[in-house]
Coordinates of C-alpha atoms in Angstrom, one line a residue:
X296 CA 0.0 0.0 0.0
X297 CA 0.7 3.4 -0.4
X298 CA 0.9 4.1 3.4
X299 CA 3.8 0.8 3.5
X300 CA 6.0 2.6 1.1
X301 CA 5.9 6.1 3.0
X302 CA 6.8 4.0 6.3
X303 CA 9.6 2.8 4.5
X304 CA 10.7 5.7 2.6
X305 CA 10.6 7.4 6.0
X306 CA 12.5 5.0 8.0
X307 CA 15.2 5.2 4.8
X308 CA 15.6 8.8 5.5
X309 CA 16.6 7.9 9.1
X310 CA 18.7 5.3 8.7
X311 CA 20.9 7.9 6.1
X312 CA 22.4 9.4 9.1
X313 CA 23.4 6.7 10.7
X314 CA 24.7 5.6 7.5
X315 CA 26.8 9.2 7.3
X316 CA 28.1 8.8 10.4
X317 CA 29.3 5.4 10.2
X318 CA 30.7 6.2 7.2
X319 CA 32.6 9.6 8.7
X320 CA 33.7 6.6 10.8
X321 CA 35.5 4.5 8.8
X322 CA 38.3 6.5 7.5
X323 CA 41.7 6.3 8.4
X324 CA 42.3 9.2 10.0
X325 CA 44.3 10.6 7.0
X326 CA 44.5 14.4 5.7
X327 CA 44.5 14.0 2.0
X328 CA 43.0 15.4 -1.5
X329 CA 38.8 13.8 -1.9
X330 CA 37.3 13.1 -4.7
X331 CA 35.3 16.4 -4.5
X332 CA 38.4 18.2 -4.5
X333 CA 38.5 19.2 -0.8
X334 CA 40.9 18.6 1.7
X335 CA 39.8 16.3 4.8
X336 CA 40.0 13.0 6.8
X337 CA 37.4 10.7 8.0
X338 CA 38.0 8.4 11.3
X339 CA 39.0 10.8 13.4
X340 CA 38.8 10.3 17.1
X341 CA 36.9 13.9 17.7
X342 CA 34.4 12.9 15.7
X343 CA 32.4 10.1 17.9
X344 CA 31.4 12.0 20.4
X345 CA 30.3 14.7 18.0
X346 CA 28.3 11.5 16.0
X347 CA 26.8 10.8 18.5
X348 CA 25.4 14.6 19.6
X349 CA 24.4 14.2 15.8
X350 CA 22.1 11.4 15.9
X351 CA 20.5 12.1 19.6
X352 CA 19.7 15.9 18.2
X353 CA 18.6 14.0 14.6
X354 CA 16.2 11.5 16.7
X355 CA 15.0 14.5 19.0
X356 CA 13.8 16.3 15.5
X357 CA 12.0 13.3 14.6
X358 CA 10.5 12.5 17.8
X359 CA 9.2 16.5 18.0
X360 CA 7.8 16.1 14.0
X361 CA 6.4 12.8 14.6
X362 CA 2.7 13.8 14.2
X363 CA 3.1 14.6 11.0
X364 CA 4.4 11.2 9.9
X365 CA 2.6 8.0 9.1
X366 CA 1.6 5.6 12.0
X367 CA 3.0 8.7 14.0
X368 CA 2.8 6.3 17.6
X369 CA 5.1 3.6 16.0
X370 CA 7.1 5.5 15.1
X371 CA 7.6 7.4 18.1
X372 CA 8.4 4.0 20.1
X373 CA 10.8 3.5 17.6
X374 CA 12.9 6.5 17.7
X375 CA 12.5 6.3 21.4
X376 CA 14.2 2.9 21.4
X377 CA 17.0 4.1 19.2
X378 CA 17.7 7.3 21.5
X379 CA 17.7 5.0 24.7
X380 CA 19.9 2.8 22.4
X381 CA 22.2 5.5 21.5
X382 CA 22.0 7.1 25.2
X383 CA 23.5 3.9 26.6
X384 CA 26.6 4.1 24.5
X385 CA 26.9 7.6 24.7
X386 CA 26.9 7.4 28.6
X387 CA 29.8 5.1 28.0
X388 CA 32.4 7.9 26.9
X389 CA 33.2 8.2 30.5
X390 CA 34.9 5.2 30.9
X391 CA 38.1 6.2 28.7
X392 CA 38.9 9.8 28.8
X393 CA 39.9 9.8 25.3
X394 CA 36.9 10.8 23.3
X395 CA 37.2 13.8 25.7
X396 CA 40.4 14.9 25.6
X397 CA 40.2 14.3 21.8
X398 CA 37.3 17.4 21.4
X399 CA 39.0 19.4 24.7
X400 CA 42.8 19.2 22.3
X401 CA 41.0 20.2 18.7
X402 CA 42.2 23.7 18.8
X403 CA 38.7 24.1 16.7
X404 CA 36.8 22.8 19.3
X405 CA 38.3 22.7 22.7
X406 CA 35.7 23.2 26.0
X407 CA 33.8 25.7 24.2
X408 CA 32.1 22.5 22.3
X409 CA 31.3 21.1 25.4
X410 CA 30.2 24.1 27.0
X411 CA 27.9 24.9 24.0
X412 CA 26.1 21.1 23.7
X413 CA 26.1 20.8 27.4
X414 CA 25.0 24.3 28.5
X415 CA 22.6 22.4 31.3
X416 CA 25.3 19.8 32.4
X417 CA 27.6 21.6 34.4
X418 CA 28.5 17.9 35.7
X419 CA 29.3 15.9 32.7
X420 CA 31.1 19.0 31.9
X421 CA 33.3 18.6 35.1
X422 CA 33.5 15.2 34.7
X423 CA 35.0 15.3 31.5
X424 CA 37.4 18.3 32.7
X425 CA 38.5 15.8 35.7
X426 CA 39.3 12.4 33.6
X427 CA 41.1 14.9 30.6
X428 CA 43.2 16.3 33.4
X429 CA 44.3 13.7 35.2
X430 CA 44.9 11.7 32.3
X431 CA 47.7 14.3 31.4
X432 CA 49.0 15.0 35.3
X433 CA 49.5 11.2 35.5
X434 CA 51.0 10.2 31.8
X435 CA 52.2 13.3 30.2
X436 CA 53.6 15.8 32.9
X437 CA 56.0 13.6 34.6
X438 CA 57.9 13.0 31.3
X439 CA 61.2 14.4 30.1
X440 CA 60.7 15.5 26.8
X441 CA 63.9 16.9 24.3
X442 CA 63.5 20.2 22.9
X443 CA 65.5 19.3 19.8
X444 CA 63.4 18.7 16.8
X445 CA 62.3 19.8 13.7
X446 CA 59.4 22.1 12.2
X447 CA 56.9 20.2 10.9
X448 CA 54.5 21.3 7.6
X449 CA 52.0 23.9 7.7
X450 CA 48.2 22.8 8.8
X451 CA 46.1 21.9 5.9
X452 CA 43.7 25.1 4.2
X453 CA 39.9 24.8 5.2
X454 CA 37.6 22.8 2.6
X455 CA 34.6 24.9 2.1
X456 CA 32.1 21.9 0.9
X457 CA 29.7 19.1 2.4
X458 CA 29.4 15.7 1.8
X459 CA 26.3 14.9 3.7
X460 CA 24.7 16.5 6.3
X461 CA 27.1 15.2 8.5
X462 CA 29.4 16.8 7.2
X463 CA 27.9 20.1 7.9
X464 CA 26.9 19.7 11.1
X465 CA 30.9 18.9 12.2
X466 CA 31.8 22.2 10.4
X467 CA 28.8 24.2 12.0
X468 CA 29.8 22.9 15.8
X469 CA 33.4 24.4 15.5
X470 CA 32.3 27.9 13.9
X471 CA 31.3 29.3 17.1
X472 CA 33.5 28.2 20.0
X473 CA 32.5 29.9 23.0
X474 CA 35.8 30.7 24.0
X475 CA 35.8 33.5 21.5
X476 CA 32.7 34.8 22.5
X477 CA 31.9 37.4 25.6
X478 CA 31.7 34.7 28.3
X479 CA 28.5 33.7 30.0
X480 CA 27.6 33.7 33.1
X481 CA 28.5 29.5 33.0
X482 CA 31.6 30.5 31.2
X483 CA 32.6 32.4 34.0
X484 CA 32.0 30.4 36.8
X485 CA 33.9 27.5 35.3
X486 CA 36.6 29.6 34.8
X487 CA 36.9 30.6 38.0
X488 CA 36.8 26.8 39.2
X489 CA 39.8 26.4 37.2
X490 CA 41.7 29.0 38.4
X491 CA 40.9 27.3 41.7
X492 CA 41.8 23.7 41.1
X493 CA 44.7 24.8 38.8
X494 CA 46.3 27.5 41.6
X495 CA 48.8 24.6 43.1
X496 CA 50.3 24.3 39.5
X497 CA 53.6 25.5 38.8
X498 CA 54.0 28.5 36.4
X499 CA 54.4 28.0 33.2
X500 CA 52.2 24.8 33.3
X501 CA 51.7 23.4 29.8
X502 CA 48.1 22.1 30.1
X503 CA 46.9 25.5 31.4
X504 CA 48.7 28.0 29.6
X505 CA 47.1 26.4 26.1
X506 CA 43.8 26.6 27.4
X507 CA 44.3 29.9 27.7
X508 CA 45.9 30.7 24.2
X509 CA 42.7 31.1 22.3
X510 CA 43.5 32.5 19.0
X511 CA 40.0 33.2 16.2
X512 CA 42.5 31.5 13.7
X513 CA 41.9 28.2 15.7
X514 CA 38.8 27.3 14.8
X515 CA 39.9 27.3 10.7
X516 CA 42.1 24.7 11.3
X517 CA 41.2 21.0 10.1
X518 CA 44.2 19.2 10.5
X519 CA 45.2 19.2 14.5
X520 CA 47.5 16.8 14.4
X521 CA 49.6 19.3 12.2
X522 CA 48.4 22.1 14.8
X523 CA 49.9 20.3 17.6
X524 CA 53.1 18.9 15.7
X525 CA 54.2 22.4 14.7
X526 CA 53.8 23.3 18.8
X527 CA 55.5 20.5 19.9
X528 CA 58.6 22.5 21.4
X529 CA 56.4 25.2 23.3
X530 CA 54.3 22.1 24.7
X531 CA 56.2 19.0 24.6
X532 CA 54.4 17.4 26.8
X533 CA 50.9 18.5 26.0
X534 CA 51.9 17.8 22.1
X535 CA 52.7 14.2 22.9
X536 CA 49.3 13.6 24.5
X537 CA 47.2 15.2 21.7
X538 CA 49.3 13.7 18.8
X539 CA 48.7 10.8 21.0
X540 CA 44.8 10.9 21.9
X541 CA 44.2 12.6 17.8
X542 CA 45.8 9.5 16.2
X543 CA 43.7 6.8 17.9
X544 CA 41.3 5.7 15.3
X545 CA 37.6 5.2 16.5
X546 CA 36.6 2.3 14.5
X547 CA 38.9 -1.0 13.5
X548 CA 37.6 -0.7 10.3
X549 CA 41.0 0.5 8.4
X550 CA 42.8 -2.3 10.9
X551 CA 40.5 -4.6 9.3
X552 CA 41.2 -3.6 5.6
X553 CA 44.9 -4.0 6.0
X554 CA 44.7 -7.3 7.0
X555 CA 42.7 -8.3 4.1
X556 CA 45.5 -6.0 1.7
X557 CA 48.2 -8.4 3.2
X558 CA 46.4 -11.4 3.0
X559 CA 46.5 -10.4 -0.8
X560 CA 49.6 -9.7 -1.0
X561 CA 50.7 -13.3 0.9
X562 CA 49.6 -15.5 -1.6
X563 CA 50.5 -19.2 -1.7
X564 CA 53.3 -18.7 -4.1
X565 CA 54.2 -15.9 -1.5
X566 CA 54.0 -17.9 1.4
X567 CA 57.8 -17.2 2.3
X568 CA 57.9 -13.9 2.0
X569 CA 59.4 -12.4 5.6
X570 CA 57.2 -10.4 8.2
X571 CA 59.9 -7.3 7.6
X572 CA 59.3 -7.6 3.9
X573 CA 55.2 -7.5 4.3
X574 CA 55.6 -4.6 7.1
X575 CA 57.8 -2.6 4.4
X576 CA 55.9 -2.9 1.6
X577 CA 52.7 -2.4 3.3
X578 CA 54.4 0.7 5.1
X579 CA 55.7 2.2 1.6
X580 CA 52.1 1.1 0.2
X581 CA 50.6 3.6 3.0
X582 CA 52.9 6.4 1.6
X583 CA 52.1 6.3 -1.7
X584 CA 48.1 6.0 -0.7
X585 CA 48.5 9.0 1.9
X586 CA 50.2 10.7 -1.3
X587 CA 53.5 11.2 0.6
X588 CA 55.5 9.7 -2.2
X589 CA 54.5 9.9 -5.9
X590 CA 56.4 6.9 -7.2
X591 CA 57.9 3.9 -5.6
X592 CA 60.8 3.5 -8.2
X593 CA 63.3 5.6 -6.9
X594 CA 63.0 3.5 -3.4
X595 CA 64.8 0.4 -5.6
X596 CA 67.6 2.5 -6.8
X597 CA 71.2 2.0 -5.3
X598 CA 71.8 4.2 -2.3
X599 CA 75.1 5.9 -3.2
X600 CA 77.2 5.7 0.3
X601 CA 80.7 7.0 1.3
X602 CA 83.6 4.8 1.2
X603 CA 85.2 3.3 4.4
X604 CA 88.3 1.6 5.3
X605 CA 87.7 -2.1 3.8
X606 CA 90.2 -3.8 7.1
X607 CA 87.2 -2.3 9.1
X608 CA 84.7 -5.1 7.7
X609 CA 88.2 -7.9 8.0
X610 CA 87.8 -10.5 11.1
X611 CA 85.0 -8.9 12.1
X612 CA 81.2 -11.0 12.5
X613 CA 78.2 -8.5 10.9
X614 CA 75.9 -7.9 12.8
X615 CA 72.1 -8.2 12.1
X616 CA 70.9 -4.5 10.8
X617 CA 74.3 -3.1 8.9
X618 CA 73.9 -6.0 6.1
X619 CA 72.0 -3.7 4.0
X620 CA 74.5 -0.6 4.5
X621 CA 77.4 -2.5 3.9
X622 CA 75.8 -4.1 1.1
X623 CA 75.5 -0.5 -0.8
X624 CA 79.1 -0.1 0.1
X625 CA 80.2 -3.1 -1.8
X626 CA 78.1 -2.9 -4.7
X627 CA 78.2 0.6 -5.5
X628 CA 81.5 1.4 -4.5
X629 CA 83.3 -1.0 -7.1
X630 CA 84.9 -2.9 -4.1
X631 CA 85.8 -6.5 -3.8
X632 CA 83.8 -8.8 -1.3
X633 CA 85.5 -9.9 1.3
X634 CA 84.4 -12.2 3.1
X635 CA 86.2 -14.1 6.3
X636 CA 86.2 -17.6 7.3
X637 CA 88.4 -19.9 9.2
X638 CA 91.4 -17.2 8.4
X639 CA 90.7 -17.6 4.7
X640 CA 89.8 -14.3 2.5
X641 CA 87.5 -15.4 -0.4
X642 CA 87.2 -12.6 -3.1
X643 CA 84.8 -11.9 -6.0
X644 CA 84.2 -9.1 -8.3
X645 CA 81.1 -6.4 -7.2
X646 CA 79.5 -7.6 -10.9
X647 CA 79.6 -11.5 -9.6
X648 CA 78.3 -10.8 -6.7
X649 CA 75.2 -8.0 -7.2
X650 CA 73.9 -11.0 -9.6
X651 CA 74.3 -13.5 -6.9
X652 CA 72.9 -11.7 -4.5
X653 CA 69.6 -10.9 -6.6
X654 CA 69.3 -14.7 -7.5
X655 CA 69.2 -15.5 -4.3
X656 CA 66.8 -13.0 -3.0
X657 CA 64.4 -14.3 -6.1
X658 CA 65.3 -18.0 -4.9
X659 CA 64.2 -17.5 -1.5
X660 CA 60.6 -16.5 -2.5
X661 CA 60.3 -19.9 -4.8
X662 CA 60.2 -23.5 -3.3
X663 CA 62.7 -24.7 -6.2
X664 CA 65.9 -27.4 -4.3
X665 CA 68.4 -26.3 -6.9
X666 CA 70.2 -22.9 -8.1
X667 CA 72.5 -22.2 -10.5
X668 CA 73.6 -18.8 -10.9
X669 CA 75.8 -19.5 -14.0
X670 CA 79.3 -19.0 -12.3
X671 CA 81.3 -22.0 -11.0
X672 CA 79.9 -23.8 -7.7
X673 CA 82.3 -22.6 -5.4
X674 CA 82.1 -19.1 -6.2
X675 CA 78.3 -19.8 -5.7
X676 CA 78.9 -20.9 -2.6
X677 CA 81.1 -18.0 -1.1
X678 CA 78.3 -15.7 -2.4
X679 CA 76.3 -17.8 -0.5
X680 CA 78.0 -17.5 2.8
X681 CA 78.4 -13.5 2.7
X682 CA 74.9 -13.1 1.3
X683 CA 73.6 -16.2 3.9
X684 CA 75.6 -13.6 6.6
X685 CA 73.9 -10.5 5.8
X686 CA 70.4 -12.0 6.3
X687 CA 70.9 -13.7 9.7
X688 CA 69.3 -14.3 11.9
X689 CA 66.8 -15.2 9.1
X690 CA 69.3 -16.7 7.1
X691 CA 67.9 -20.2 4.7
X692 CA 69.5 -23.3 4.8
X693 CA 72.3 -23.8 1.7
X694 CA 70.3 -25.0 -1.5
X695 CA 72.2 -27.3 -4.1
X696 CA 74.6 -25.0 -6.0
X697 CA 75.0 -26.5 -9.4
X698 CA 77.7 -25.5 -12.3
X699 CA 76.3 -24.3 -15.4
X700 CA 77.6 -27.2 -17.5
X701 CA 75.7 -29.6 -15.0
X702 CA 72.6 -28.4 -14.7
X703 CA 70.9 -31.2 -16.8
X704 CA 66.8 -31.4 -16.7
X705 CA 66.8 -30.0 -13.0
X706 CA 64.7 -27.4 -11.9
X707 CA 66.8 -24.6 -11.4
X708 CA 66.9 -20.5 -11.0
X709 CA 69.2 -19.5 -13.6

């Protein structure tokens, strides 16, 4: 019937929010270029607690209009039984202070948000002051932090378009921070709390003073994690919770998709392919996606390094983690290997060895028994041992080296 489909259509429209939010949700938490042409990231932690202000106000609206709806009294129970739903997660926040802190350390938001959605809950308000605070007197403020780093890049422009209405309402709840406003009369008396609770602080305290450094320019800003990395030296401590509490991701959803990405990636012709080689690729894989890097080919060149003394390298065991810089230094460098073993110097030209040492990179990812790399066995096998060195502790056990006259029928990597 005609009323069925207007039930439906109806209870559509609702679920679209949910649907935006969720969405909003999902991201990775990553500043980059959208398809609309607007800069932004989605899965951010500030952005649960403001979901969920979202959908309470979105059900309140429906629950207010419901008259004019069909079957108004079913639906009201219904959207009573999602706000009691929503209200029971909601009350939840409490139990980690870091969906707080994460809207109180958004220079765009800070407690002015809370200040303006909670206008008549002074106590959640307090309450959410009390866990963000301790939090940072009990994990942050005790740390030593070094003063010697580097700038960082400049926080990313303001996108001036909505995807959904979502969208909007995230933009709208950090255009008026009450902060920057004449301050009421609530304002005002948390203020003066405060100055009370705060008055045993040393001067100069970090998480104070930046409560205090209210600049209009702050609530432009999109990208706090940029905010608080460029600040890190006048608030090390303070920067290392926020960058801490701003990179925690509210859903396990892009967790999820990388597992799936490396399960593509380990195939069963993969299947021996090493955990560092999977966490690389996957790491240079989230470069290129983020759009830090726009090509992956100059990460294969040769890396160029400085000569050094060659009796530096003689009698000595290498250790696990300078294989791959002393591996530059003998293939670029036009060196001869040396390698040392029971007081006997085997040498081999840089050309020999640069092609052994890719066959046997290509042979470790097969399951093949024999390898033939086309020079004589036992120059094979001294490759092998500097080349089996370099990759301990991981190092595979020694395949059947073959000359290149003998290799017959047998499966080989040639």
């Amino acid at each position: 019937e005609e009323k069925d489909w207007a039930i439906i259509s109806l209870f559509n429209e609702v679920l679209q929010h949910f649907e935006h939010v969720l969405i909003t949700l999902e991201g990775d938490g990553q500043q980059r270029k959208r398809k609309e042409g607007y800069i932004g990231a989605y899965g951010c932690p500030w952005d649960t607690l403001l979901g969920y202000e979202y959908l309470l106000g979105k059900m309140e609206v429906y629950k207010a209009a419901a008259h004019r709806y069909p079957d108004p009294e079913h639906f009201k129970v219904n959207i009573n039984l999602c706000w009691k739903k929503l209200d029971k997660y909601y009350s939840r926040l409490d139990e980690t202070p870091v969906y707080y802190a994460a809207i109180a350390l958004h220079p765009a938001y800070r407690w002015g948000y809370f200040e303006d959605v909670w206008a008549d809950r002074l106590d959640w308000i307090q309450t959410a002051k009390s866990l963000v605070e301790e939090l940072y007197r009990s994990h942050y403020e005790p740390r030593i932090i070094s003063r010697d780093r580097e700038r960082g890049e400049p926080v990313t422009k303001k996108r001036r378009i909505y995807r959904n209405p979502f969208d909007e309402y995230r933009e709208e709840s950090r255009q008026a921070p009450t902060l920057l406003q004449p301050p009421s009369s609530m304002t005002t008396l948390l203020q003066a709390e405060d100055a009370a609770s705060s008055s045993t602080n040393a001067v100069g305290d970090e998480y104070s003073d930046w409560f205090r450094d209210v600049h209009k320019s702050d609530q432009n800003i999109l990208d706090p994690i940029s905010y608080w990395y460029e600040r890190r030296e006048e608030y090390p401590r303070l920067s290392q919770m926020a960058l801490d509490v701003l990179s925690v991701l509210p859903m396990s959803a892009d967790v999820e998709r990388l597992f799936s990405t490396c399960g593509r990636m380990v195939r069963d012709d993969r299947a021996r392919l090493d955990a560092s080689t999977i966490g690389m690729t996957q790491t240079v894989r989230s470069w290129h996606c983020g759009g830090y890097i726009k090509s992956t080919e100059k990460l294969l060149e040769d890396v160029k390094v400085p000569g050094t003394d060659l009796s530096t390298f003689l009698g000595s065991y290498i250790k696990h983690g300078e294989d791959m810089e002393l591996a530059y230094r003998i293939l670029n460098d036009g060196w001869k290997t040396v390698y040392q073993s029971n007081a006997v110097v085997h040498t081999m030209a840089p050309e020999t060895l640069k092609k052994a040492f890719f066959m046997f990179s290509r042979w470790e990812r097969t399951m093949y028994t024999f390898l033939c790399l086309g020079y004589p066995a036992l120059t094979a096998r001294k490759a092998w041992k500097l080349w089996s060195t370099f990759r301990r502790p991981h190092s595979p056990s020694l395949p059947d080296i073959l000359d290149k006259e003998k290799q017959d029928a047998e499966t080989l990597i040639t």
